[in-house]
CSV table of C-alpha atoms and ligand atoms in Angstrom, one decimal:
chain,number,residue,atom,x,y,z
S,1278,UNK,CA,-2.3,-45.8,25.0
S,1279,UNK,CA,0.8,-47.5,23.4
S,1280,UNK,CA,4.1,-45.9,24.3
S,1281,UNK,CA,4.9,-44.5,20.9
S,1282,UNK,CA,1.5,-42.8,20.5
S,1283,UNK,CA,2.1,-41.3,23.8
S,1284,UNK,CA,5.3,-39.6,22.7
S,1285,UNK,CA,3.6,-38.6,19.5
S,1286,UNK,CA,1.0,-36.9,21.5
S,1287,UNK,CA,3.5,-34.8,23.4
S,1288,UNK,CA,5.3,-33.9,20.2
S,1289,UNK,CA,2.2,-32.5,18.6
S,1290,UNK,CA,1.7,-35.5,16.4
S,1291,UNK,CA,5.3,-35.6,15.2
S,1292,UNK,CA,6.4,-37.5,13.2
S,1293,UNK,CA,3.2,-37.2,11.2
S,1294,UNK,CA,1.3,-40.0,9.6
S,1295,UNK,CA,1.5,-39.6,5.8
S,1296,UNK,CA,-1.5,-41.6,4.5
S,1297,UNK,CA,-4.1,-40.7,7.1
S,1298,UNK,CA,-6.0,-37.6,5.8
S,1299,UNK,CA,-8.0,-35.6,8.4
S,1300,UNK,CA,-9.5,-32.8,6.2
S,1301,UNK,CA,-10.8,-32.0,2.7
S,1302,UNK,CA,-7.4,-30.7,1.5
S,1303,UNK,CA,-5.5,-33.8,2.2
S,1304,UNK,CA,-8.1,-36.4,1.2
S,1305,UNK,CA,-7.6,-35.8,-2.6
S,1306,UNK,CA,-3.8,-36.1,-2.2
S,1307,UNK,CA,-4.1,-39.4,-0.3
S,1308,UNK,CA,-6.7,-40.7,-2.9
S,1309,UNK,CA,-4.4,-39.8,-5.8
S,1310,UNK,CA,-1.4,-41.4,-4.0
S,1311,UNK,CA,-3.3,-44.7,-3.5
S,1312,UNK,CA,-4.6,-44.6,-7.1
S,1313,UNK,CA,-1.1,-44.1,-8.4
S,1314,UNK,CA,0.3,-46.8,-6.2
S,1315,UNK,CA,-2.3,-49.4,-7.0
S,1316,UNK,CA,-2.5,-48.5,-10.7
S,1317,UNK,CA,1.3,-48.7,-10.9
S,1318,UNK,CA,1.2,-52.1,-9.3
S,1319,UNK,CA,-1.5,-53.4,-11.7
S,1320,UNK,CA,0.5,-52.1,-14.7
S,1321,UNK,CA,3.7,-53.7,-13.3
S,1322,UNK,CA,1.8,-57.0,-13.0
S,1323,UNK,CA,0.6,-56.8,-16.6
S,1324,UNK,CA,4.2,-56.1,-17.9
S,1325,UNK,CA,5.7,-58.9,-15.8
S,1326,UNK,CA,3.0,-61.3,-17.1
S,1327,UNK,CA,3.8,-60.2,-20.7
S,1328,UNK,CA,7.5,-60.8,-20.0
S,1329,UNK,CA,6.7,-64.3,-18.7
S,1330,UNK,CA,4.8,-65.0,-21.8
S,1331,UNK,CA,7.6,-63.7,-24.0
S,1332,UNK,CA,10.1,-65.9,-22.2
S,1333,UNK,CA,8.3,-69.1,-21.5
S,1334,UNK,CA,4.8,-68.9,-23.2
S,1335,UNK,CA,3.5,-71.2,-25.9
S,1336,UNK,CA,4.7,-70.3,-29.4
S,1337,UNK,CA,1.2,-69.2,-30.5
S,1338,UNK,CA,0.9,-66.8,-27.5
S,1339,UNK,CA,4.3,-65.4,-28.1
S,1340,UNK,CA,3.5,-64.7,-31.7
S,1341,UNK,CA,0.3,-62.9,-30.7
S,1342,UNK,CA,2.3,-60.8,-28.1
S,1343,UNK,CA,4.8,-59.8,-30.8
S,1344,UNK,CA,2.1,-58.9,-33.3
S,1345,UNK,CA,1.1,-55.4,-34.6
S,1346,UNK,CA,-2.2,-55.5,-32.7
S,1347,UNK,CA,-0.6,-56.1,-29.3
S,1348,UNK,CA,2.0,-53.4,-29.9
S,1349,UNK,CA,-0.6,-50.8,-30.9
S,1350,UNK,CA,-3.0,-51.6,-28.1
S,1351,UNK,CA,-0.6,-52.4,-25.3
S,1352,UNK,CA,2.3,-50.1,-26.3
S,1353,UNK,CA,0.5,-47.0,-27.6
S,1354,UNK,CA,-3.3,-46.9,-27.0
S,1355,UNK,CA,-3.2,-48.2,-23.4
S,1356,UNK,CA,-0.5,-45.7,-22.1
S,1357,UNK,CA,-2.0,-42.8,-23.9
S,1358,UNK,CA,-5.5,-43.4,-22.6
S,1359,UNK,CA,-4.4,-44.2,-19.0
S,1360,UNK,CA,-2.0,-41.3,-18.7
S,1361,UNK,CA,-4.5,-38.8,-20.2
S,1362,UNK,CA,-7.2,-40.0,-17.8
S,1363,UNK,CA,-4.8,-39.8,-14.9
S,1364,UNK,CA,-3.7,-36.3,-15.8
S,1365,UNK,CA,-7.2,-34.9,-16.2
S,1366,UNK,CA,-8.4,-36.7,-13.1
S,1367,UNK,CA,-5.4,-35.6,-11.1
S,1368,UNK,CA,-5.7,-32.0,-12.1
S,1369,UNK,CA,-9.4,-32.0,-11.4
S,1370,UNK,CA,-8.8,-33.6,-8.0
S,1371,UNK,CA,-6.0,-31.3,-6.8
S,1372,UNK,CA,-6.6,-28.2,-8.9
S,1373,UNK,CA,-7.9,-26.1,-6.0
S,1374,UNK,CA,-5.5,-27.2,-3.3
S,1375,UNK,CA,-3.3,-24.2,-4.1
S,1376,UNK,CA,-5.4,-21.2,-3.2
S,1377,UNK,CA,-5.3,-18.1,-5.4
S,1378,UNK,CA,-6.7,-15.4,-3.1
S,1379,UNK,CA,-8.3,-15.1,0.3
S,1380,UNK,CA,-12.0,-15.6,0.5
S,1381,UNK,CA,-14.0,-12.9,2.3
S,1382,UNK,CA,-13.9,-13.5,6.0
S,1383,UNK,CA,-11.5,-16.3,5.9
S,1384,UNK,CA,-9.0,-16.8,8.7
S,1385,UNK,CA,-5.5,-15.9,7.5
S,1386,UNK,CA,-2.1,-16.7,8.9
S,1387,UNK,CA,1.4,-16.0,7.6
S,1388,UNK,CA,3.9,-18.7,8.1
S,1389,UNK,CA,7.5,-17.9,7.3
S,1390,UNK,CA,10.1,-20.6,7.0
S,1391,UNK,CA,13.3,-19.8,8.9
S,1392,UNK,CA,16.5,-21.9,9.2
S,1393,UNK,CA,15.3,-24.1,11.1
S,1394,UNK,CA,12.0,-23.1,12.6
S,1395,UNK,CA,8.7,-21.4,11.7
S,1396,UNK,CA,7.6,-17.8,12.3
S,1397,UNK,CA,3.8,-17.7,12.7
S,1398,UNK,CA,1.9,-14.4,12.3
S,1399,UNK,CA,-1.9,-14.3,12.7
S,1400,UNK,CA,-3.4,-11.7,10.3
S,1401,UNK,CA,-6.6,-9.7,10.5
S,1402,UNK,CA,-9.1,-9.6,7.6
S,1403,UNK,CA,-7.1,-6.9,5.9
S,1404,UNK,CA,-3.9,-9.0,6.1
S,1405,UNK,CA,-2.2,-7.0,9.0
S,1406,UNK,CA,-0.4,-9.0,11.7
S,1407,UNK,CA,-2.3,-9.1,15.0
S,1408,UNK,CA,-0.4,-11.7,17.0
S,1409,UNK,CA,2.9,-13.5,16.8
S,1410,UNK,CA,3.9,-17.0,17.6
S,1411,UNK,CA,6.3,-19.7,16.4
S,1412,UNK,CA,6.4,-23.4,15.5
S,1413,UNK,CA,2.7,-24.0,16.3
S,1414,UNK,CA,-0.5,-23.0,14.6
S,1415,UNK,CA,-4.0,-22.9,16.2
S,1416,UNK,CA,-7.0,-23.3,14.0
S,1417,UNK,CA,-10.7,-23.9,14.5
S,1418,UNK,CA,-12.1,-27.2,13.1
S,1419,UNK,CA,-14.5,-27.4,10.1
S,1420,UNK,CA,-13.4,-24.1,8.6
S,1421,UNK,CA,-10.8,-23.3,6.0
S,1422,UNK,CA,-7.7,-21.4,7.0
S,1423,UNK,CA,-5.6,-19.6,4.4
S,1424,UNK,CA,-1.9,-19.8,4.9
S,1425,UNK,CA,0.4,-17.3,3.3
S,1426,UNK,CA,3.7,-19.1,3.0
S,1427,UNK,CA,7.0,-17.3,2.5
S,1428,UNK,CA,10.6,-17.7,3.5
S,1429,UNK,CA,13.2,-15.6,5.2
S,1430,UNK,CA,16.2,-17.3,3.8
S,1431,UNK,CA,16.3,-20.5,1.7
S,1432,UNK,CA,13.6,-22.6,0.2
S,1433,UNK,CA,11.6,-24.6,2.7
S,1434,UNK,CA,8.4,-26.6,2.2
S,1435,UNK,CA,5.4,-26.5,4.5
S,1436,UNK,CA,3.9,-29.9,5.0
S,1437,UNK,CA,1.3,-31.1,7.4
S,1438,UNK,CA,0.4,-34.3,5.7
S,1439,UNK,CA,-2.9,-35.0,7.5
S,1440,UNK,CA,-4.2,-31.5,6.5
S,1441,UNK,CA,-2.8,-30.6,3.1
S,1442,UNK,CA,-0.3,-31.3,0.4
S,1443,UNK,CA,3.2,-29.8,0.4
S,1444,UNK,CA,3.8,-26.2,-0.6
S,1445,UNK,CA,7.2,-24.6,-1.1
S,1446,UNK,CA,8.1,-21.5,0.8
S,1447,UNK,CA,10.2,-19.4,-1.6
S,1448,UNK,CA,12.1,-16.3,-0.6
S,1449,UNK,CA,10.5,-13.2,-2.3
S,1450,UNK,CA,7.3,-15.1,-3.1
S,1451,UNK,CA,4.0,-15.6,-1.3
S,1452,UNK,CA,2.4,-19.0,-1.9
S,1453,UNK,CA,-1.1,-19.6,-0.7
S,1454,UNK,CA,-2.3,-22.9,0.8
S,1455,UNK,CA,-5.6,-23.8,2.4
S,1456,UNK,CA,-5.9,-26.2,5.2
S,1457,UNK,CA,-8.8,-27.5,7.2
S,1458,UNK,CA,-9.1,-30.0,10.1
S,1459,UNK,CA,-12.3,-31.8,10.6
S,1460,UNK,CA,-11.6,-33.1,14.1
S,1461,UNK,CA,-9.9,-31.5,17.1
S,1462,UNK,CA,-6.4,-32.7,17.8
S,1463,UNK,CA,-2.8,-32.0,17.1
S,1464,UNK,CA,-1.4,-32.6,13.6
S,1465,UNK,CA,2.3,-32.8,13.1
S,1466,UNK,CA,4.2,-31.2,10.2
S,1467,UNK,CA,7.7,-31.3,8.8
S,1468,UNK,CA,9.8,-29.1,6.5
S,1469,UNK,CA,9.8,-31.1,3.3
S,1470,UNK,CA,12.6,-29.3,1.3
S,1471,UNK,CA,16.2,-29.7,2.4
S,1472,UNK,CA,17.2,-26.4,3.8
S,1473,UNK,CA,20.6,-27.1,5.4
S,1474,UNK,CA,22.0,-28.8,8.5
S,1475,UNK,CA,19.1,-29.4,11.0
S,1476,UNK,CA,16.5,-29.6,8.2
S,1477,UNK,CA,15.3,-33.0,9.5
S,1478,UNK,CA,14.7,-31.4,12.9
S,1479,UNK,CA,12.3,-28.7,11.6
S,1480,UNK,CA,8.9,-29.9,12.8
S,1481,UNK,CA,5.7,-28.1,13.3
S,1482,UNK,CA,2.4,-28.6,15.1
S,1483,UNK,CA,-1.2,-27.6,14.1
S,1484,UNK,CA,-3.6,-27.6,17.0
S,1485,UNK,CA,-7.2,-27.8,15.9
S,1486,UNK,CA,-9.8,-26.6,18.4
S,1487,UNK,CA,-13.6,-26.9,18.5
S,1488,UNK,CA,-15.1,-23.5,17.6
S,1489,UNK,CA,-15.8,-22.5,21.2
S,1490,UNK,CA,-12.4,-23.6,22.5
S,1491,UNK,CA,-10.8,-21.7,19.6
S,1492,UNK,CA,-12.7,-18.5,20.4
S,1493,UNK,CA,-11.5,-18.8,24.0
S,1494,UNK,CA,-7.9,-19.4,22.9
S,1495,UNK,CA,-8.0,-16.4,20.6
S,1496,UNK,CA,-9.6,-14.1,23.1
S,1497,UNK,CA,-7.0,-15.2,25.7
S,1498,UNK,CA,-4.2,-14.4,23.2
S,1499,UNK,CA,-5.6,-11.0,22.2
S,1500,UNK,CA,-6.4,-9.8,25.7
S,1501,UNK,CA,-4.0,-7.2,26.9
S,1502,UNK,CA,-2.0,-9.0,29.6
S,1503,UNK,CA,-0.3,-7.5,32.6
S,1504,UNK,CA,3.5,-7.4,32.3
S,1505,UNK,CA,4.9,-10.6,34.0
S,1506,UNK,CA,6.0,-9.8,37.5
S,1507,UNK,CA,9.8,-9.2,37.7
S,1508,UNK,CA,11.6,-12.4,38.6
S,1509,UNK,CA,15.1,-13.8,38.7
S,1510,UNK,CA,14.5,-15.6,35.5
S,1511,UNK,CA,13.3,-12.5,33.7
S,1512,UNK,CA,16.2,-10.5,35.0
S,1513,UNK,CA,18.6,-13.2,33.7
S,1514,UNK,CA,16.8,-13.3,30.3
S,1515,UNK,CA,17.1,-9.5,29.9
S,1516,UNK,CA,20.7,-9.3,31.0
S,1517,UNK,CA,22.2,-12.4,29.2
S,1518,UNK,CA,21.7,-11.4,25.6
S,1519,UNK,CA,18.6,-13.5,25.0
S,1520,UNK,CA,16.5,-10.3,24.3
S,1521,UNK,CA,18.7,-9.5,21.3
S,1522,UNK,CA,17.1,-12.5,19.4
S,1523,UNK,CA,13.8,-13.1,21.2
S,1524,UNK,CA,10.7,-11.1,21.8
S,1525,UNK,CA,8.6,-11.4,25.0
S,1526,UNK,CA,5.6,-9.0,24.8
S,1527,UNK,CA,5.4,-6.7,27.7
S,1528,UNK,CA,9.2,-6.7,28.3
S,1529,UNK,CA,12.1,-5.0,26.7
S,1530,UNK,CA,12.9,-8.2,24.8
S,1531,UNK,CA,12.2,-7.3,21.2
S,1532,UNK,CA,14.6,-9.4,19.2
S,1533,UNK,CA,13.5,-10.9,16.0
S,1534,UNK,CA,16.2,-13.4,15.0
S,1535,UNK,CA,14.7,-16.2,17.0
S,1536,UNK,CA,11.2,-17.5,17.8
S,1537,UNK,CA,8.8,-15.2,19.7
S,1538,UNK,CA,8.7,-16.5,23.3
S,1539,UNK,CA,5.7,-14.5,24.6
S,1540,UNK,CA,3.7,-17.8,24.9
S,1541,UNK,CA,6.6,-20.3,24.9
S,1542,UNK,CA,5.3,-22.0,28.0
S,1543,UNK,CA,2.1,-23.1,26.3
S,1544,UNK,CA,3.8,-24.6,23.2
S,1545,UNK,CA,3.5,-28.3,22.7
S,1546,UNK,CA,7.1,-28.7,21.8
S,1547,UNK,CA,10.5,-27.0,21.9
S,1548,UNK,CA,13.2,-26.6,19.2
S,1549,UNK,CA,10.6,-26.7,16.4
S,1550,UNK,CA,8.8,-30.0,17.1
S,1551,UNK,CA,11.7,-32.0,18.4
S,1552,UNK,CA,11.4,-32.0,22.2
S,1553,UNK,CA,8.6,-32.1,24.7
S,1554,UNK,CA,8.2,-28.8,26.5
S,1555,UNK,CA,8.8,-28.7,30.3
S,1556,UNK,CA,11.1,-26.9,32.7
S,1557,UNK,CA,13.7,-29.7,32.2
S,1558,UNK,CA,13.8,-29.6,28.4
S,1559,UNK,CA,13.7,-25.8,28.6
S,1560,UNK,CA,16.8,-25.7,30.8
S,1561,UNK,CA,18.5,-28.4,28.6
S,1562,UNK,CA,17.8,-26.4,25.4
S,1563,UNK,CA,19.2,-23.2,26.8
S,1564,UNK,CA,22.4,-24.8,28.0
S,1565,UNK,CA,23.0,-27.1,25.2
S,1566,UNK,CA,20.8,-26.5,22.1
S,1567,UNK,CA,23.8,-27.2,19.8
S,1568,UNK,CA,24.0,-30.8,21.0
S,1569,UNK,CA,20.2,-31.3,20.7
S,1570,UNK,CA,19.8,-29.6,17.3
S,1571,UNK,CA,23.3,-29.3,15.9
S,1572,UNK,CA,23.9,-26.2,13.8
S,1573,UNK,CA,20.8,-24.3,14.9
S,1574,UNK,CA,21.1,-20.5,15.2
S,1575,UNK,CA,21.0,-20.2,18.9
S,1576,UNK,CA,24.3,-20.4,20.8
S,1577,UNK,CA,24.9,-22.7,23.7
S,1578,UNK,CA,24.8,-21.1,27.1
S,1579,UNK,CA,27.2,-23.0,29.3
S,1580,UNK,CA,28.0,-20.1,31.6
S,1581,UNK,CA,24.9,-20.4,33.7
S,1582,UNK,CA,24.9,-22.1,37.1
S,1583,UNK,CA,22.2,-24.7,37.7
S,1584,UNK,CA,20.3,-22.2,39.8
S,1585,UNK,CA,20.3,-19.7,37.0
S,1586,UNK,CA,19.4,-22.2,34.4
S,1587,UNK,CA,16.4,-23.4,36.5
S,1588,UNK,CA,15.3,-19.8,37.1
S,1589,UNK,CA,15.3,-19.1,33.4
S,1590,UNK,CA,13.4,-22.3,32.7
S,1591,UNK,CA,10.8,-21.5,35.3
S,1592,UNK,CA,10.4,-18.0,33.9
S,1593,UNK,CA,9.9,-19.3,30.4
S,1594,UNK,CA,7.7,-22.2,31.4
S,1595,UNK,CA,5.4,-19.6,33.1
S,1596,UNK,CA,4.9,-17.6,29.9
S,1597,UNK,CA,1.6,-19.1,28.9
M,636,UNK,CA,25.7,-20.2,60.6
M,637,UNK,CA,22.3,-19.8,59.1
M,638,UNK,CA,23.5,-21.9,56.1
M,639,UNK,CA,24.4,-24.8,58.4
M,640,UNK,CA,21.1,-24.7,60.1
M,641,UNK,CA,19.2,-24.8,56.7
M,642,UNK,CA,21.5,-27.6,55.7
M,643,UNK,CA,20.5,-29.6,58.8
M,644,UNK,CA,16.9,-28.8,58.2
M,645,UNK,CA,17.1,-29.9,54.6
M,646,UNK,CA,18.9,-33.1,55.6
M,647,UNK,CA,16.1,-33.7,58.1
M,648,UNK,CA,13.4,-33.1,55.5
M,649,UNK,CA,15.2,-35.3,53.0
M,650,UNK,CA,15.3,-38.1,55.6
M,651,UNK,CA,11.6,-37.7,56.2
M,652,UNK,CA,10.8,-37.6,52.6
M,653,UNK,CA,12.9,-40.7,52.0
M,654,UNK,CA,11.2,-42.4,54.8
M,655,UNK,CA,7.9,-41.5,53.2
M,656,UNK,CA,9.1,-42.8,49.9
M,657,UNK,CA,9.8,-46.3,51.1
M,658,UNK,CA,6.3,-47.0,50.1
M,659,UNK,CA,6.8,-46.4,46.4
M,660,UNK,CA,6.2,-49.8,44.9
M,661,UNK,CA,9.2,-50.8,42.9
M,662,UNK,CA,9.1,-54.5,42.0
M,663,UNK,CA,12.5,-56.3,41.6
M,664,UNK,CA,13.6,-54.7,38.3
M,665,UNK,CA,14.6,-57.6,36.2
M,666,UNK,CA,11.3,-59.2,37.0
M,667,UNK,CA,9.1,-56.4,35.7
M,668,UNK,CA,9.3,-56.1,31.9
M,669,UNK,CA,6.2,-53.9,31.7
M,670,UNK,CA,7.6,-51.4,34.1
M,671,UNK,CA,10.8,-51.2,32.1
M,672,UNK,CA,9.0,-50.6,28.9
M,673,UNK,CA,6.8,-47.9,30.4
M,674,UNK,CA,9.9,-46.4,32.0
M,675,UNK,CA,11.6,-46.1,28.6
M,676,UNK,CA,8.5,-44.5,27.1
M,677,UNK,CA,8.3,-42.0,30.0
M,678,UNK,CA,12.0,-41.2,29.7
M,679,UNK,CA,11.3,-40.3,26.1
M,680,UNK,CA,8.0,-38.5,26.7
M,681,UNK,CA,9.6,-36.3,29.4
M,682,UNK,CA,12.6,-35.4,27.3
M,683,UNK,CA,15.3,-36.6,29.7
M,684,UNK,CA,17.5,-36.8,26.7
M,685,UNK,CA,17.7,-33.0,26.6
M,686,UNK,CA,20.3,-33.2,29.4
M,687,UNK,CA,21.5,-36.9,29.6
M,688,UNK,CA,22.9,-39.4,27.2
M,689,UNK,CA,20.8,-42.5,27.9
M,690,UNK,CA,21.1,-45.7,25.8
M,691,UNK,CA,18.3,-45.9,23.2
M,692,UNK,CA,17.0,-42.4,23.9
M,693,UNK,CA,17.2,-39.4,21.6
M,694,UNK,CA,18.6,-36.8,21.9
M,695,UNK,CA,21.8,-37.3,23.9
M,696,UNK,CA,22.3,-34.0,25.9
M,697,UNK,CA,25.4,-33.2,27.8
M,698,UNK,CA,24.2,-30.9,30.5
M,699,UNK,CA,23.8,-33.7,33.0
M,700,UNK,CA,25.9,-36.9,33.4
M,701,UNK,CA,25.5,-39.8,31.0
M,702,UNK,CA,23.2,-42.4,32.5
M,703,UNK,CA,24.8,-45.4,30.8
M,704,UNK,CA,25.4,-48.5,33.0
M,705,UNK,CA,23.4,-46.7,35.6
M,706,UNK,CA,22.8,-49.9,37.6
M,707,UNK,CA,26.6,-49.9,38.3
M,708,UNK,CA,26.6,-46.4,39.7
M,709,UNK,CA,27.5,-46.1,43.4
M,710,UNK,CA,25.7,-43.0,44.5
M,711,UNK,CA,22.8,-41.0,43.0
M,712,UNK,CA,24.0,-37.5,42.4
M,713,UNK,CA,26.9,-38.3,44.6
M,714,UNK,CA,24.6,-38.5,47.7
M,715,UNK,CA,22.1,-41.3,47.8
M,716,UNK,CA,22.5,-45.0,47.7
M,717,UNK,CA,21.6,-46.2,44.2
M,718,UNK,CA,18.6,-48.3,45.1
M,719,UNK,CA,15.2,-48.4,43.4
M,720,UNK,CA,13.3,-46.6,46.1
M,721,UNK,CA,15.9,-43.9,46.4
M,722,UNK,CA,16.2,-43.4,42.7
M,723,UNK,CA,12.5,-43.1,42.2
M,724,UNK,CA,12.3,-40.6,45.0
M,725,UNK,CA,15.2,-38.6,43.5
M,726,UNK,CA,13.5,-38.5,40.1
M,727,UNK,CA,10.2,-37.4,41.5
M,728,UNK,CA,11.8,-34.4,43.2
M,729,UNK,CA,15.6,-34.1,42.9
M,730,UNK,CA,16.1,-30.8,44.9
M,731,UNK,CA,14.0,-32.2,47.8
M,732,UNK,CA,16.0,-35.4,48.1
M,733,UNK,CA,19.5,-34.0,47.3
M,734,UNK,CA,19.5,-30.4,48.3
M,735,UNK,CA,21.5,-28.3,45.9
M,736,UNK,CA,21.4,-30.9,43.1
M,737,UNK,CA,21.5,-29.3,39.6
M,738,UNK,CA,18.8,-31.7,38.3
M,739,UNK,CA,15.5,-29.8,38.1
M,740,UNK,CA,12.2,-31.1,39.3
M,741,UNK,CA,10.4,-32.3,36.3
M,742,UNK,CA,6.6,-32.9,36.6
M,743,UNK,CA,5.9,-36.6,36.6
M,744,UNK,CA,3.8,-39.1,38.5
M,745,UNK,CA,5.0,-41.6,41.1
M,746,UNK,CA,4.3,-44.3,38.6
M,747,UNK,CA,6.6,-42.6,36.1
M,748,UNK,CA,9.4,-42.2,38.6
M,749,UNK,CA,9.2,-45.9,39.6
M,750,UNK,CA,9.1,-47.0,35.9
M,751,UNK,CA,12.0,-44.8,35.0
M,752,UNK,CA,14.0,-46.1,37.9
M,753,UNK,CA,13.2,-49.6,36.6
M,754,UNK,CA,14.3,-48.6,33.1
M,755,UNK,CA,17.6,-47.0,34.3
M,756,UNK,CA,18.5,-50.0,36.4
M,757,UNK,CA,17.6,-52.5,33.7
M,758,UNK,CA,20.6,-54.3,32.5
M,759,UNK,CA,20.0,-53.4,28.8
M,760,UNK,CA,20.3,-49.7,29.6
M,761,UNK,CA,24.0,-49.7,28.7
U,58,CU,CU1,14.0,-27.9,5.5
């Protein structure tokens, strides 16, 4: 495996490939993009050829180019026909990319844009939240998943290029977007609407499982789990103020200002898609997140000793 | 007194470990381009930038010391001679080689450790 792909793999496919569709909701977007690009290039070539004729062509050709017929055909009929066909075809192609309502039985997930991370809430058939996560979305392959997109603060845009087009996340509105992955794998995403300081560092990962592996993942997540055994890391977490902003199910940590950390140890990335996730990067993030992701809403924790930092990192890495 | 005894024990263990680590194959660095390239990729993949400023690696964390011009460094973590074998051994398990070091053990293979050592000692890493 080439080195870059390797890093991409650890970062949940981030940065994502833009013209490499992996499901039925991104194929039309890619097709349309290519059609526009190639069509535009053809039109540009025709215009440049006409310009060449106008400048250096034989007098008879130049006369024809300036004639009424050429103007009517090239200047009026051609653009009207081409643009109309493009409009109709484009609407037909992309019309049902934005979903209008959930289909019966369809998997539903609410994804909320936050400055500068993603709150992920898996819903039951009735639309009630059943499990919480952040910065990562798990889906089964070969099946549509309805995303309910909203925002907690400013406008963000949800974009997982290999699985769907962009969809804005607007405060006070709920936009619906369908995605579907055809092959297992991780698919990177990126906020696509400038939302302040670390906007460029607001990545996302979609993990697509085979149906069996998804069932196992889901059962594992829904199963009641024993409270994690008390540890030095847990004690530090609960007494250092972390719990004011973070939730860890089964503990007193119920804060909502930051990402849910109940399963942080099993995430592909840290800091919303920007860092690989291991006990080293966990410790580095806790001590120094403001250097790694300048302006993000978690303060630096420079007061910990190395021993404390490592204990915290071990505790969090163990939260699978 | 107990502290001193554990200290001696650690030193002994470290010596043993170091002795065991003599075997890690680290080719003369400047000679092994492939190892350096792999080392850079591994440094990125493992997120060492979360704590260190390393040339050409993002991000540039400040929790640990900057690793610029690392080939010119005298001692690793103020304790070990800065030679390829010692560096690879330190990277593979810092607390076991330098007891009390702040650098955490980060899961990696022996190959990763040897490659990263080659990358950090490489003259372009400045
Ligand atoms: Cu943004």
